[in-house]
mmCIF file of C-alpha atoms in Angstrom:
data_model
loop_
_atom_site.group_PDB
_atom_site.id
_atom_site.type_symbol
_atom_site.label_atom_id
_atom_site.label_comp_id
_atom_site.label_asym_id
_atom_site.label_seq_id
_atom_site.Cartn_x
_atom_site.Cartn_y
_atom_site.Cartn_z
ATOM 1 C CA MET A 1187 -5.812 -28.367 1.328
ATOM 2 C CA LEU A 1188 -3.621 -26.090 -1.132
ATOM 3 C CA HIS A 1189 -4.197 -21.842 -0.724
ATOM 4 C CA THR A 1190 -3.488 -19.637 -3.251
ATOM 5 C CA MET A 1191 -2.392 -15.870 -2.807
ATOM 6 C CA SER A 1192 -3.934 -13.191 -4.540
ATOM 7 C CA THR A 1193 -1.653 -10.467 -6.843
ATOM 8 C CA ARG A 1194 -4.358 -7.969 -6.692
ATOM 9 C CA VAL A 1195 -4.575 -6.189 -3.095
ATOM 10 C CA GLU A 1196 -7.654 -5.716 -2.043
ATOM 11 C CA SER A 1197 -9.361 -4.058 0.978
ATOM 12 C CA ALA A 1198 -12.490 -3.916 3.103
ATOM 13 C CA THR A 1199 -12.827 -0.260 2.080
ATOM 14 C CA GLU A 1200 -12.090 0.762 -0.869
ATOM 15 C CA ARG A 1201 -9.997 3.889 -0.659
ATOM 16 C CA SER A 1202 -8.751 6.525 -2.607
ATOM 17 C CA ALA A 1203 -5.127 7.020 -4.461
ATOM 18 C CA ALA A 1204 -5.049 10.641 -1.541
ATOM 19 C CA GLU A 1205 -6.146 8.588 1.501
ATOM 20 C CA VAL A 1206 -3.596 5.640 1.088
ATOM 21 C CA ASN A 1207 -0.295 8.085 -0.010
ATOM 22 C CA GLU A 1208 -1.690 9.763 3.590
ATOM 23 C CA GLU A 1209 -1.126 6.682 5.448
ATOM 24 C CA ILE A 1210 2.544 6.330 3.544
ATOM 25 C CA ARG A 1211 3.262 9.777 5.095
ATOM 26 C CA ALA A 1212 2.316 9.318 8.356
ATOM 27 C CA LEU A 1213 3.807 5.790 8.020
ATOM 28 C CA TRP A 1214 6.956 7.498 7.430
ATOM 29 C CA LEU A 1215 6.824 9.981 10.313
ATOM 30 C CA ARG A 1216 6.104 7.527 13.011
ATOM 31 C CA SER A 1217 9.198 5.949 11.620
ATOM 32 C CA GLY A 1218 11.701 8.651 12.235
ATOM 33 C CA GLY A 1219 12.844 7.946 8.455
ATOM 34 C CA THR A 1220 13.936 4.791 9.315
ATOM 35 C CA LEU A 1221 11.298 1.273 8.590
ATOM 36 C CA SER A 1222 11.405 -1.249 10.701
ATOM 37 C CA VAL A 1223 10.815 -4.833 9.472
ATOM 38 C CA GLU A 1224 7.324 -4.729 10.024
ATOM 39 C CA GLN A 1225 6.669 -1.147 8.552
ATOM 40 C CA ARG A 1226 7.986 -2.251 5.631
ATOM 41 C CA GLU A 1227 5.993 -5.020 5.422
ATOM 42 C CA GLU A 1228 2.982 -2.267 5.884
ATOM 43 C CA TYR A 1229 4.608 -0.228 3.126
ATOM 44 C CA ARG A 1230 5.036 -2.341 0.267
ATOM 45 C CA ARG A 1231 0.821 -2.930 1.169
ATOM 46 C CA LEU A 1232 0.664 0.161 1.233
ATOM 47 C CA VAL A 1233 1.995 0.434 -1.989
ATOM 48 C CA MET A 1234 0.172 -1.922 -3.663
ATOM 49 C CA GLU A 1235 -3.346 -0.586 -2.230
ATOM 50 C CA TRP A 1236 -1.854 3.330 -4.075
ATOM 51 C CA ALA A 1237 -1.164 1.542 -7.324
ATOM 52 C CA THR A 1238 -4.617 0.176 -7.474
ATOM 53 C CA ALA A 1239 -6.259 2.932 -6.272
ATOM 54 C CA ALA A 1240 -4.001 6.186 -8.535
ATOM 55 C CA PRO A 1241 -5.766 6.317 -11.230
ATOM 56 C CA GLN A 1242 -4.143 4.856 -14.388
ATOM 57 C CA PRO A 1243 -3.062 7.636 -17.242
ATOM 58 C CA ALA A 1244 -4.540 7.205 -20.354
ATOM 59 C CA THR A 1245 -2.435 5.850 -23.179
ATOM 60 C CA ALA A 1246 -2.401 6.820 -27.091
ATOM 61 C CA ALA A 1247 -2.867 5.100 -29.447
#
């Protein structure tokens, strides 16, 4: 059986960009400024979630 990986970040509950940003800040604080391999993966996931939640700027026509 073949499984495809979604490129969209989905979470059980939709969180605001501010909530995700707070978690990113907490991760950096806990790490002391140096991320382990596992923390880097979590950081990547959080940044993707933040980008999805962040308001998109309007583009000029």
